[in-house]
Coordinates of C-alpha atoms in Angstrom, one line a residue:
X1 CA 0.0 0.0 0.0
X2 CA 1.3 3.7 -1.3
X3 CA 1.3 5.8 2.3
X4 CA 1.1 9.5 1.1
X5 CA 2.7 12.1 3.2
X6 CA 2.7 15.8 3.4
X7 CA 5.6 16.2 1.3
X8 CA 6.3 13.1 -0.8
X9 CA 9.8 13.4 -3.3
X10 CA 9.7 11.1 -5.9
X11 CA 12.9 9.9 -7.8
X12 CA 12.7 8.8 -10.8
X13 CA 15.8 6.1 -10.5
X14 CA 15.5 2.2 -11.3
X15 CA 17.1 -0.8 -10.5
X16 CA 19.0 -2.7 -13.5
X17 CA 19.8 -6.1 -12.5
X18 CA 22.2 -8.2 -14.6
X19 CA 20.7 -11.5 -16.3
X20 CA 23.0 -14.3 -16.8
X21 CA 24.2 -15.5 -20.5
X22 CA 22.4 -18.3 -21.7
X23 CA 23.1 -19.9 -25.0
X24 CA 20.1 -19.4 -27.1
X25 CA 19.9 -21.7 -30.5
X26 CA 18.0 -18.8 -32.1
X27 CA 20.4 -15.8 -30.8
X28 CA 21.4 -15.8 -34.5
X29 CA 17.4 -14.0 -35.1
X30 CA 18.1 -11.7 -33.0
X31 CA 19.5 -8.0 -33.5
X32 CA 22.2 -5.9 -32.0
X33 CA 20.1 -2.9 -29.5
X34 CA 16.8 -5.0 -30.7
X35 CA 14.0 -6.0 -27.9
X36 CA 11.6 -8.7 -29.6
X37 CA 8.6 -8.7 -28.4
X38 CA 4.8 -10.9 -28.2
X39 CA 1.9 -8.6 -27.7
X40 CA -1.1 -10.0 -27.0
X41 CA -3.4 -7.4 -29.4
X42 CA -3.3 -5.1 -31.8
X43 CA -4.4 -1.8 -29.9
X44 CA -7.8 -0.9 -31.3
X45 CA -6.0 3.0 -31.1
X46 CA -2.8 4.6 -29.4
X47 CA -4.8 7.7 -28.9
X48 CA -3.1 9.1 -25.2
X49 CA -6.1 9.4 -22.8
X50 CA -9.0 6.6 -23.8
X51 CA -8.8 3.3 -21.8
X52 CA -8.5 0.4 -24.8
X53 CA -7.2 -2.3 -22.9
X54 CA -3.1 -3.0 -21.2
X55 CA -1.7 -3.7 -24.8
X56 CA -2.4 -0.5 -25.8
X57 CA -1.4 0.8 -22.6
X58 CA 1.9 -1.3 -22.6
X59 CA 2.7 1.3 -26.3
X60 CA 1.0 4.7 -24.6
X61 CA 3.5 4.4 -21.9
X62 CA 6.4 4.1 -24.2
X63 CA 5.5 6.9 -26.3
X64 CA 4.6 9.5 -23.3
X65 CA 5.4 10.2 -19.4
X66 CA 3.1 10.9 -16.6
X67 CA 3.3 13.2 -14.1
X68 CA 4.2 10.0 -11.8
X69 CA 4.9 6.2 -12.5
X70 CA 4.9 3.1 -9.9
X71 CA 8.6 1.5 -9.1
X72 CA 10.0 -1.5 -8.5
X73 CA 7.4 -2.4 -5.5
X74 CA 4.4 0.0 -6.3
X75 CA 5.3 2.8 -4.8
X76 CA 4.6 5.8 -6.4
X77 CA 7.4 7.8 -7.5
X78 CA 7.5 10.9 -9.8
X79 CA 8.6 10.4 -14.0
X80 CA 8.1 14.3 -15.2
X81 CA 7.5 15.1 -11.8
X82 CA 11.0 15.6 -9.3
X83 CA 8.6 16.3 -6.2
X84 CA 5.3 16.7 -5.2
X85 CA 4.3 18.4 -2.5
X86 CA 0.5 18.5 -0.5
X87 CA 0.7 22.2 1.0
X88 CA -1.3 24.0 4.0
X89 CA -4.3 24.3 1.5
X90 CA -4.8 20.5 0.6
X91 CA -3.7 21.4 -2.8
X92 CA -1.3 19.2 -4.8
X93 CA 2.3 20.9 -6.3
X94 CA 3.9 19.5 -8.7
X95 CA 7.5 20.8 -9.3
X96 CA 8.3 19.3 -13.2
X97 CA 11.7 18.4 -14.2
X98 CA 13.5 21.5 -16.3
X99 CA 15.4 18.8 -18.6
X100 CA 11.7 17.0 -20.0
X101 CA 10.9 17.3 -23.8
X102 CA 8.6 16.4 -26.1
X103 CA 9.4 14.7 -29.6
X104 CA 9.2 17.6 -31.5
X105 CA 11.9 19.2 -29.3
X106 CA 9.3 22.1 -27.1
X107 CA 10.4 22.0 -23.9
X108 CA 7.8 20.3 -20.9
X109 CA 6.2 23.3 -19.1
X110 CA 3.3 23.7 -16.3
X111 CA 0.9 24.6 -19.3
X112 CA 1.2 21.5 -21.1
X113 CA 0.2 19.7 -17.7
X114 CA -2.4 22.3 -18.1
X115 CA -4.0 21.9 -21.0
X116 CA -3.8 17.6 -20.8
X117 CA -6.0 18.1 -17.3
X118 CA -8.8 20.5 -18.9
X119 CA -8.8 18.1 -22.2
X120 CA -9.0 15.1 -20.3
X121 CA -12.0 17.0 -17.5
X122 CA -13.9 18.3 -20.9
X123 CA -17.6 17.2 -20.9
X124 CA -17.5 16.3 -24.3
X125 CA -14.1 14.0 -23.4
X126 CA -14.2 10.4 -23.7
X127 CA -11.2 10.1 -21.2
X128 CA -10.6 7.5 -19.0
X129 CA -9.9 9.7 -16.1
X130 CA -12.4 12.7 -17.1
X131 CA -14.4 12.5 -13.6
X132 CA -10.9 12.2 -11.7
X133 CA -10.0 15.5 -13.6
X134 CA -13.0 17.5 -12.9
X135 CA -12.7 17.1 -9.1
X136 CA -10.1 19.8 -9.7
X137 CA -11.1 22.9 -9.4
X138 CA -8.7 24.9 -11.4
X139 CA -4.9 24.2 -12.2
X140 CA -2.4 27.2 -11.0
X141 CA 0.7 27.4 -13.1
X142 CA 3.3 30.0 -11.2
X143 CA 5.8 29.5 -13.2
X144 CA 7.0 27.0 -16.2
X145 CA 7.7 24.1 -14.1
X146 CA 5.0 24.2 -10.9
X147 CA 2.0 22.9 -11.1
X148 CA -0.5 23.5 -8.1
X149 CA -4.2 21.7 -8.6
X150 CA -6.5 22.9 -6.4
X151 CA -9.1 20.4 -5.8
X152 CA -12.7 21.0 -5.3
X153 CA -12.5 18.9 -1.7
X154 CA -9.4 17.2 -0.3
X155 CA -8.4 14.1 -2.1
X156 CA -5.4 11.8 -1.1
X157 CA -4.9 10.0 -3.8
X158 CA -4.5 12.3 -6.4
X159 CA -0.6 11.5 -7.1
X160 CA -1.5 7.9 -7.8
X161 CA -4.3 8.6 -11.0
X162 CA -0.6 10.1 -12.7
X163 CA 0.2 7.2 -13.1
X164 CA -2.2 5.7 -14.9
X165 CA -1.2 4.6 -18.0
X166 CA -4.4 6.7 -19.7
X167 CA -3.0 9.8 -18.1
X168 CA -0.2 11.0 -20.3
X169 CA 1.1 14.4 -20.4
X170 CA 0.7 16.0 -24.1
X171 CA 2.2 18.5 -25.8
X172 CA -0.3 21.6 -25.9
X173 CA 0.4 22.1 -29.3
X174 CA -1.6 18.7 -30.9
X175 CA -4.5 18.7 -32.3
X176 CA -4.7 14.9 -33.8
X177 CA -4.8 12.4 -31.1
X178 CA -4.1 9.3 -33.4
X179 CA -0.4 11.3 -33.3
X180 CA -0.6 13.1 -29.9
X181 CA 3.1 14.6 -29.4
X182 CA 4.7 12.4 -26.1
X183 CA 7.5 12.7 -24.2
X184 CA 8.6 9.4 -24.0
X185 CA 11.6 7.2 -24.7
X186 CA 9.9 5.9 -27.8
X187 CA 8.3 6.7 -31.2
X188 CA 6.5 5.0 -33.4
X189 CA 8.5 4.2 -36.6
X190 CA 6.3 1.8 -38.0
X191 CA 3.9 -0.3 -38.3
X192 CA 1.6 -2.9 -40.1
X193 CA -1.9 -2.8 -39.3
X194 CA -2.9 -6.2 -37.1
X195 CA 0.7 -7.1 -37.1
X196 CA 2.9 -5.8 -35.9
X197 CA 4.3 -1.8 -34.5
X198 CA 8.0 -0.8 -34.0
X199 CA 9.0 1.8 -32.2
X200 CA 12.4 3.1 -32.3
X201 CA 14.4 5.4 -29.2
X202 CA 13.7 8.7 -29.2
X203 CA 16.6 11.0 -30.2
X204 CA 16.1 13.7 -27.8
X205 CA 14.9 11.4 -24.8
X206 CA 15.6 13.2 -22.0
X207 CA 16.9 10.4 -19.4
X208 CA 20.6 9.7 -19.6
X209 CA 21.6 6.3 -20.6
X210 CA 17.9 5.1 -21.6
X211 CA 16.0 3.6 -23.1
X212 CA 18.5 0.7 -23.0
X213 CA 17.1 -0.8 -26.3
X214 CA 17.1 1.2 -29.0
X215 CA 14.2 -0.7 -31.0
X216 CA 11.1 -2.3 -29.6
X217 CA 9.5 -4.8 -32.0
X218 CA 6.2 -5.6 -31.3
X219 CA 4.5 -8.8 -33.2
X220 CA 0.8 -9.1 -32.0
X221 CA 0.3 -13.2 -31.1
X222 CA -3.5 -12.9 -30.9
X223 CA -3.7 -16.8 -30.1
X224 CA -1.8 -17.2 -27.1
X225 CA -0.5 -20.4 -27.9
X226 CA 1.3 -19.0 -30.9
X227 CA 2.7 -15.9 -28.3
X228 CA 4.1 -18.9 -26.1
X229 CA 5.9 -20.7 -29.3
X230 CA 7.2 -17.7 -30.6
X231 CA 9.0 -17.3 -26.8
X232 CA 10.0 -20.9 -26.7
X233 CA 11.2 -21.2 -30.1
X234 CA 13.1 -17.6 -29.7
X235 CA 11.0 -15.7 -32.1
X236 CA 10.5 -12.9 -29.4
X237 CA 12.1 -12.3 -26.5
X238 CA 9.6 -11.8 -23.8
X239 CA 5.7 -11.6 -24.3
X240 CA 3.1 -10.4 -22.2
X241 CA 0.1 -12.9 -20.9
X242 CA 1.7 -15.8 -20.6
X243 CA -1.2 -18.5 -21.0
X244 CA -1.5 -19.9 -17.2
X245 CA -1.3 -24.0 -18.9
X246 CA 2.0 -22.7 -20.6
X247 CA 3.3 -21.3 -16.6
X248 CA 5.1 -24.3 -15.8
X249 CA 6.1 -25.2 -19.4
X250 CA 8.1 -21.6 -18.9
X251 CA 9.4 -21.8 -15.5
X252 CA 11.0 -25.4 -16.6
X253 CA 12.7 -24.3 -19.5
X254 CA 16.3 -23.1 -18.5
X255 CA 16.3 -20.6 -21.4
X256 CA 13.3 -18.6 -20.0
X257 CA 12.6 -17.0 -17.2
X258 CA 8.6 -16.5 -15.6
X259 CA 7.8 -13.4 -13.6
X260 CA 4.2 -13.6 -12.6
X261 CA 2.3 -11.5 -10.3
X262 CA -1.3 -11.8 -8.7
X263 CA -3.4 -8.9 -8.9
X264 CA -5.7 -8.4 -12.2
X265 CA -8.8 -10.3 -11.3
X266 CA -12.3 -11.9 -13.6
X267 CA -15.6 -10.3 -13.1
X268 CA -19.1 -9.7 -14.4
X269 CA -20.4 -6.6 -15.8
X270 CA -23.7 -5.5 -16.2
X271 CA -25.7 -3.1 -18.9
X272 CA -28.3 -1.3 -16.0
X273 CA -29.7 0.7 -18.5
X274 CA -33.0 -1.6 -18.7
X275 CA -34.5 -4.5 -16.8
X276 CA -33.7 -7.3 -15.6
X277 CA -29.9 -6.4 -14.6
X278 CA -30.7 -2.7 -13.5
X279 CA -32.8 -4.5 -10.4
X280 CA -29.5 -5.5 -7.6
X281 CA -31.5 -8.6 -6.7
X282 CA -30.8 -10.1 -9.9
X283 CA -27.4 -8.9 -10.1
X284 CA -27.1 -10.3 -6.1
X285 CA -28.5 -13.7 -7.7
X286 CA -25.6 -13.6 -10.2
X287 CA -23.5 -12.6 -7.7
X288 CA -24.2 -16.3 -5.6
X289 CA -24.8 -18.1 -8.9
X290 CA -21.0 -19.1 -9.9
X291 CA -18.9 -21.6 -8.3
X292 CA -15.6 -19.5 -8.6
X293 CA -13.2 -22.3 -8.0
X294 CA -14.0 -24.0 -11.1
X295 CA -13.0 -20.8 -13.0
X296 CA -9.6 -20.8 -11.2
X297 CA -9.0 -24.7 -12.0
X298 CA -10.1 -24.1 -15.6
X299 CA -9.5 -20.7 -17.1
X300 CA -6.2 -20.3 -14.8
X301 CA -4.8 -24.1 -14.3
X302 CA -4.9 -23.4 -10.5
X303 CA -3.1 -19.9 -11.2
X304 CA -5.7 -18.0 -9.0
X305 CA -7.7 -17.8 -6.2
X306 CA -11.6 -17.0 -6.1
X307 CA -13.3 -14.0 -5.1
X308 CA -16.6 -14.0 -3.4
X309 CA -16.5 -10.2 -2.4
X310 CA -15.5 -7.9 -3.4
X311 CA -11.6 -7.4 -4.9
X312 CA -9.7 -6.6 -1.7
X313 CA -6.4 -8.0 -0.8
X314 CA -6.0 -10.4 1.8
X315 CA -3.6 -9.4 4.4
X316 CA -4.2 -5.2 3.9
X317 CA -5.7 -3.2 6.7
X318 CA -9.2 -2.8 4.1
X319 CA -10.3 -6.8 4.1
X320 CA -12.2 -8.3 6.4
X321 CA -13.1 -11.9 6.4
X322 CA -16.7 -11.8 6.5
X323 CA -17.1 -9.2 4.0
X324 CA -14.9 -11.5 1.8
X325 CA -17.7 -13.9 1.6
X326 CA -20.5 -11.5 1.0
X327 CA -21.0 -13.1 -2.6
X328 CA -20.6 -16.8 -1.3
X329 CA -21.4 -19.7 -3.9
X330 CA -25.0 -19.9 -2.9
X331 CA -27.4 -21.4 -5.9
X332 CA -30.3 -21.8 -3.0
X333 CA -30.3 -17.9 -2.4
X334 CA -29.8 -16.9 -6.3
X335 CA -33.0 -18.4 -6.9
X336 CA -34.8 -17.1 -4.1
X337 CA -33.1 -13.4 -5.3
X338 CA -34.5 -14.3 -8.3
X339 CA -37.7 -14.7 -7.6
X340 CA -37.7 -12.0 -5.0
X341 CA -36.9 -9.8 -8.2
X342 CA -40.3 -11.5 -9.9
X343 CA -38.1 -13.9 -12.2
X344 CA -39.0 -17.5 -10.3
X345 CA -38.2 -19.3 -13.9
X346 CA -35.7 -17.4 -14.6
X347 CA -34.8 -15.6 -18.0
X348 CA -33.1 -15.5 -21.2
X349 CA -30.8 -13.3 -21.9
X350 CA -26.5 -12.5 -23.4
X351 CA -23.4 -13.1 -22.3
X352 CA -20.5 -10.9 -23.9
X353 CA -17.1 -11.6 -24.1
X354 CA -13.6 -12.2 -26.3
X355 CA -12.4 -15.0 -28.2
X356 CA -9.0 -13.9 -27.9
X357 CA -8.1 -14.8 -24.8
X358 CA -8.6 -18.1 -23.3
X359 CA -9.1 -16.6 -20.0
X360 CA -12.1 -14.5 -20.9
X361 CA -13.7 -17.4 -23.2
X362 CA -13.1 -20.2 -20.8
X363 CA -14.7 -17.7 -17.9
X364 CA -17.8 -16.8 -20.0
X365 CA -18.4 -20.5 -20.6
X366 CA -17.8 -21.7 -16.8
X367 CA -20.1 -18.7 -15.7
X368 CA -23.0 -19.2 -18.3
X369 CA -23.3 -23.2 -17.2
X370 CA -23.8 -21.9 -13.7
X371 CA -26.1 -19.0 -15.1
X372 CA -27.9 -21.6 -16.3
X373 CA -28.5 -23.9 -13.3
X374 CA -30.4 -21.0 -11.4
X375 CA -32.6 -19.9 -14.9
X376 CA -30.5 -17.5 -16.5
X377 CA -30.3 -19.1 -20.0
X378 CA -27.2 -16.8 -21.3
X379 CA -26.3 -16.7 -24.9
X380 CA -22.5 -16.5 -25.2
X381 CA -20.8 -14.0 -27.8
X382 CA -18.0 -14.2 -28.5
X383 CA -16.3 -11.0 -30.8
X384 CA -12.5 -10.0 -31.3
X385 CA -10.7 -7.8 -28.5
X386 CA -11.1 -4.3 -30.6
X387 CA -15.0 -5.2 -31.0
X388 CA -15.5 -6.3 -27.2
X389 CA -13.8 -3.1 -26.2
X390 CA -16.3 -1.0 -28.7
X391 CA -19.4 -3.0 -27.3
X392 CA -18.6 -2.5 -23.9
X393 CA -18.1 1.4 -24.2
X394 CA -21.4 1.8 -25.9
X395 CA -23.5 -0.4 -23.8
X396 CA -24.4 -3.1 -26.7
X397 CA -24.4 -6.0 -24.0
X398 CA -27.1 -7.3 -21.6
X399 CA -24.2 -8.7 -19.2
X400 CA -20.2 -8.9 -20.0
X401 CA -17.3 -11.3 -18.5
X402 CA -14.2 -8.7 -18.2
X403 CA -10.8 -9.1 -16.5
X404 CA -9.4 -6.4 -14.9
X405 CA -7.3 -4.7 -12.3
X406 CA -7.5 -2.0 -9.7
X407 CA -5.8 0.9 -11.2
X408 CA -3.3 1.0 -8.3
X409 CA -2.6 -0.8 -4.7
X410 CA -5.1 1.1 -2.8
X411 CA -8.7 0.7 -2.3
X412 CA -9.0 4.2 -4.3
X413 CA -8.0 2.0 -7.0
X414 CA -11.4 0.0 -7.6
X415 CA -12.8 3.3 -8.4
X416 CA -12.4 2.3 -11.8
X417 CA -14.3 -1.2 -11.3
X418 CA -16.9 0.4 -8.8
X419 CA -17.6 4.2 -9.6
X420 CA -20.9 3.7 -11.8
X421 CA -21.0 7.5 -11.7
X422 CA -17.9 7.8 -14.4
X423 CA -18.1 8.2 -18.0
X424 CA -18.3 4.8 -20.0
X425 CA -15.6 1.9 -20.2
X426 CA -15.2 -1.1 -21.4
X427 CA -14.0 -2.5 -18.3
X428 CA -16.8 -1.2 -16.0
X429 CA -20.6 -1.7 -15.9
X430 CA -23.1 0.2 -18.3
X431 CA -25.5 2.4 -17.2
X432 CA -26.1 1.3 -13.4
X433 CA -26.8 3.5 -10.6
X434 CA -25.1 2.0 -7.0
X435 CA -25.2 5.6 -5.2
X436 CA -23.7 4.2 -1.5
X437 CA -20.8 2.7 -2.7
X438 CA -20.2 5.9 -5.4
X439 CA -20.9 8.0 -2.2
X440 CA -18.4 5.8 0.1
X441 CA -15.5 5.6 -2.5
X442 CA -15.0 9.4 -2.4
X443 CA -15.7 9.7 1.2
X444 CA -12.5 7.3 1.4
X445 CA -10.5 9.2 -1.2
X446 CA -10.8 12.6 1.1
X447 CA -9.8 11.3 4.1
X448 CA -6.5 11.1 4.8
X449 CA -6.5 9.1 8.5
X450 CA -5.8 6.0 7.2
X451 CA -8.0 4.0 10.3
X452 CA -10.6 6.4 9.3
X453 CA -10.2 5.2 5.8
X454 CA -10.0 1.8 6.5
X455 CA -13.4 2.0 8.0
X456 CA -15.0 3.7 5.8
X457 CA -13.7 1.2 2.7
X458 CA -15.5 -1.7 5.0
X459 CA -18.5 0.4 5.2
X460 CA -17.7 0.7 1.2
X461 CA -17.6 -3.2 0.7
X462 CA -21.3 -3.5 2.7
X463 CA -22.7 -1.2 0.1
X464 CA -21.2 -2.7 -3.2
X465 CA -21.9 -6.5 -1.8
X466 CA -25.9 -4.9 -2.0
X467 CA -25.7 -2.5 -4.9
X468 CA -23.3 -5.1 -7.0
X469 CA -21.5 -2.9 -9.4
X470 CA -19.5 -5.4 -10.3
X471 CA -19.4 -9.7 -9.6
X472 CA -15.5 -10.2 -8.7
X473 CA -15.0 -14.0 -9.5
X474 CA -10.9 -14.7 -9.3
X475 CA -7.5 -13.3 -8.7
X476 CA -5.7 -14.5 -11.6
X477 CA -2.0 -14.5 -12.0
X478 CA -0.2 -12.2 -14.7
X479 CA 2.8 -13.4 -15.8
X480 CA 5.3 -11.9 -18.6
X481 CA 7.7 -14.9 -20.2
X482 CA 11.2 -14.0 -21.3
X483 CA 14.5 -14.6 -22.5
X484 CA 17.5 -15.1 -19.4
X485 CA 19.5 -12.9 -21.3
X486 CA 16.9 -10.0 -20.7
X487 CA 17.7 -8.1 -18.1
X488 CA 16.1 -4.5 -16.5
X489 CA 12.9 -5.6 -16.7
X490 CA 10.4 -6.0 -13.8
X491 CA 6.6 -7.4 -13.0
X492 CA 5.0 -5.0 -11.3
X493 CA 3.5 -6.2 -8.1
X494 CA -0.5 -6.8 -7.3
X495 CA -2.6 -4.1 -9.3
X496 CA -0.1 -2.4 -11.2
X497 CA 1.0 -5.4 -13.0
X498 CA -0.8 -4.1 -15.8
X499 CA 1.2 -0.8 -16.0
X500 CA 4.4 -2.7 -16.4
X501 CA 5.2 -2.3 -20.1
X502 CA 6.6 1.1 -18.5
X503 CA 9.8 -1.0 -17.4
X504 CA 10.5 -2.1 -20.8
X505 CA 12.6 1.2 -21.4
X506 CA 14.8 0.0 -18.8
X507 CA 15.0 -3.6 -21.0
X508 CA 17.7 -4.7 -22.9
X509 CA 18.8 -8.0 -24.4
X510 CA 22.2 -9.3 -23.3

C-alpha cells in the first residue's frame, strides 16, 4: 500500500539487474540494440487518454510520461515530476523536471500539464480519467515548471491517477490524437496494421543512458499459444500474458525466465440501463450463482484464487473476512433473489465476451453453465478484443465477462471497477446507478486518516456486496515470459502489473 505524506519526493531512478548468458539456438534471429517482443493485441487506437485495454497501454506508456509512474514495489514515485508536495491548502504541487521534452523538441512546461487536465475534464471528453480530472477545481501554473491543482475537496490519492497509464502528459500544441506529441523514450516508426508496430528510441529522450534498447519490435500473437511458441522457439524475447497452462512449461525451461504476479482479477459486468440487470436482486443472484473455484482450475490451471467479495487484498488493513464472503457460492439464495426480483423461472438473456483470450472465453463458458442452473439461460458471444472493447463502451451488452485490475494498490484503485457514476468503459458496468458505494468511495478518497479510511472502505464493501456494481470472481496470475539474457525488466507487483510495459525502457537484451 502507497502511504502518502505531506511532502512526498519522488525519484525517478530504477534498479537494472544483470541477467545471466544463456546460450540461445536462435540468438542468431536476434538484432544488435533489438528488444523482440509478443503482444497479445493489436491496440484498437494509441490515442493518449481513452482506456482500450493493457496492450495499448503497454505502447502509450512508451510513447509519453506521466506526471508519476509506480517503481519496483508499487510505490509511487515521480517520472516528469521531481517532487510533489501537498501544502497547507490541501492542494497538490507538482514541481516538473527543467530537462523534459517532447518529440518535437518544445520544452515540458506547467501549461502543457495544463491543458492535458482540462482536455481530459472536458464534458465532451471520452477520457478514462475525465471525472478524476473535474474534481479539480482549477490548475495554477506560477511558473513554467510548478504545477498547483486545487481540488474541489481534499483528495489523497491524487498523485497515484498520474500514473495511470491513460494519463499522459501531451504537448499543448496537438491537435490529432491518433499522433498526440509524447515525451517518452519511444516513437513509433512503423507499423503494419494487425501485425505488428516498431518503435524506435527517441533521439532527444531526456533520461541519460535510456532507453536501454534502442528498438522495440512488437509482433501481436493474438492466439496465445502462438505468443508462447514464438518465446519458446526464440522468435521474441519476452511476451506479455503468458497463457496460465503454458506457466510451468516456462518456468522449466532453463532458457526462459517466468515473472508472474497476482493482482488483475475476472468479473461480471452489467448493462443497468433496462431490466432485468438494473434490479440489484438479480445482479445479487448472479453474484451467488457461480462456483468460482472452477474458473480458477479451468481458465487459470490453478493460477488463482476466487473471489466472493468484493476485490480486496487479503492481508491489507481494508479486508475483512466476513465481508470477503459477501457473494458466497450460494445457488439456494440466487434463486430465491430471483424470484424476489419477480423472475421464479428465470430468463433468457446474453453473455458478452472475447475469443482472444482463453481466459475471458473459458470464464464466460464456466459462468454461463452456472447462469444456467439458477434460470439464467445466457447466450454466449464471443467478438474480437477491438469489438468487445467498442461493445462495452457503448452499452451493446445485456451482461459482460471482463478481466481487470484496480488501477493502483489502494482501495481508491477499484474506483475504476466500482464508480458507476464515471463516464463509460469497457471495463466497467453500463448504465447502473449503485449511489452508496459511489458515495463511500469518495468519502474514502478525502480522508487522509488511514483508520478512518479503513473504516470507511469496510463500510464501502457493505454497500457494493448490495448495490453489485461489479461480480468479482478470481485473482488470476499475470505473468510476462522471457528470455534469461533479458535483463532491466520487472513485474510490477499486485494491481499495477498491468502498468508494467513502463519497465521495458529499462529492458535490454544481453
Amino acid at each position: 500500500m502507497t502511504h502518502l505524506t505531506r511532502r512526498l519526493f519522488l525519484g525517478a531512478a530504477a534498479s537494472l539487474g544483470a541477467a545471466p548468458l544463456l546460450t540461445n539456438p536462435a540468438a542468431a534471429q536476434a538484432r544488435p540494440g533489438v528488444l523482440r517482443m509478443g503482444l497479445s493485441a493489436w491496440p484498437p487506437n494509441l490515442q493518449p487518454w481513452p482506456s482500450t485495454g493493457a496492450s495499448a497501454g503497454t505502447v502509450k506508456m512508451l510513447i509519453h510520461r506521466r506526471l508519476t509512474r509506480f517503481d519496483e514495489k508499487g510505490e509511487v514515485q515521480g517520472e516528469l515530476a521531481s517532487s510533489i508536495e501537498l501544502d497547507a491548502e490541501r492542494a497538490w504541487v507538482f514541481k516538473l523536471r527543467p530537462e523534459a521534452v517532447f518529440h518535437n523538441g518544445e520544452r515540458v512546461t506547467s501549461e502543457d500539464v495544463k491543458w492535458t487536465i482540462e482536455q481530459v475534464a472536458a464534458e465532451r471528453s471520452t477520457a478514462y480519467y475525465r471525472t478524476q480530472m473535474q474534481l479539480i477545481e482549477r490548475v495554477e501554473t506560477p511558473d513554467a515548471h510548478t504545477v498547483r491543482l486545487v481540488m474541489k475537496q481534499p483528495v489523497a490519492t491524487v498523485p497515484l491517477w498520474f500514473a495511470n497509464y491513460n494519463m499522459a502528459i501531451v504537448w499543448r500544441g496537438s491537435r490529432d490524437m491518433n499522433a498526440a506529441v509524447g515525451c517518452g523514450p519511444y516513437r513509433v516508426a512503423s507499423q503494419e496494421r494487425g501485425s505488428w508496430i516498431e518503435l524506435q528510441a527517441a533521439p532527444n529522450y531526456w533520461v541519460p543512458g535510456l532507453p536501454r534498447s534502442r528498438t522495440i519490435r512488437m509482433t501481436i500473437y493474438a492466439d496465445e499459444n502462438l505468443r508462447l511458441a514464438a518465446l519458446q522457439s526464440g522468435d521474441v524475447d519476452i511476451i506479455e500474458y503468458v497463457p496460465w497452462s503454458g506457466m510451468a512449461a516456462v518456468d522449466a525451461d532453463p532458457r526462459l525466465k517466468l515473472d508472474a504476479q497476482m493482482g488483475p482479477f475476472m468479473d461480471i459486468l452489467f448493462n443497468g440501463t433496462r431490466p432485468p440487470f438494473n434490479n440489484p436482486l438479480v445482479r445479487r443472484a448472479v453474484a451467488h450463482a457461480v462456483k468460482r473455484e472452477d474458473i480458477v482450475r479451468v481458465a487459470f490451471s490453478g493460477r488463482g484464487a476466487p473471489i466472493e467479495g468484493i476485490p480486496i487484498v487479503e492481508g491489507t488493513p481494508w479486508w475483512d473476512a466476513e465481508l470477503s464472503k459477501g457473494h458466497a457460492y450460494n445457488p439456494e439464495r440466487a434463486k430465491a433473489l430471483l424470484a424476489q426480483a419477480g423472475f421464479p423461472n428465470g430468463f433468457s438473456t446474453t453473455l458478452l465476451a472475447t475469443s482472444q483470450f482463453g481466459m475471458h472465453k473459458d470464464t464466460a463458458e464456466i459462468s454461463q453453465q452456472y447462469l444456467a442452473a439458477i434460470g439464467i439461460q445466457a447466450e454466449l458471444r464471443l467478438t474480437d478484443w477491438s469489438t468487445r472493447v467498442s461493445a462495452g463502451i457503448r452499452g451493446q451488452y445485456d451482461i459482460a465477462i471482463h478481466g481487470v485490475s484496480a488501477d493502483f494498490n489502494d482501495p481508491d484503485g477499484l474506483t475504476v471497477v466500482l464508480d458507476t457514476s464515471l463516464s463509460a468503459a469497457h471495463g466497467r458496468s453500463f448504465g447502473l446507478s449503485t449511489p452508496r458505494t459511489v458515495e463511500l468511495l469518495g468519502k474514502g478518497r478525502a480522508e487522509f486518516d488511514t483508520a478512518k479510511r479503513v473504516e470507511i472502505y469496510k463500510d464501502m464493501q457493505r454497500a457494493a456486496l448490495e448495490e453489485v456494481p461489479v461480480v468479482a470472481l478470481a485473482w488470476r496470475e499475470q505473468g510476462y515470459g522471457f528470455d534469461r539474457r533479458v535483463s532491466g525488466f520487472v513485474n510490477l507487483p499486485g494491481a499495477v502489473s498491468t502498468s508494467s510495459g513502463a519497465m521495458l525502457e529499462f529492458a535490454a537484451l544481453g
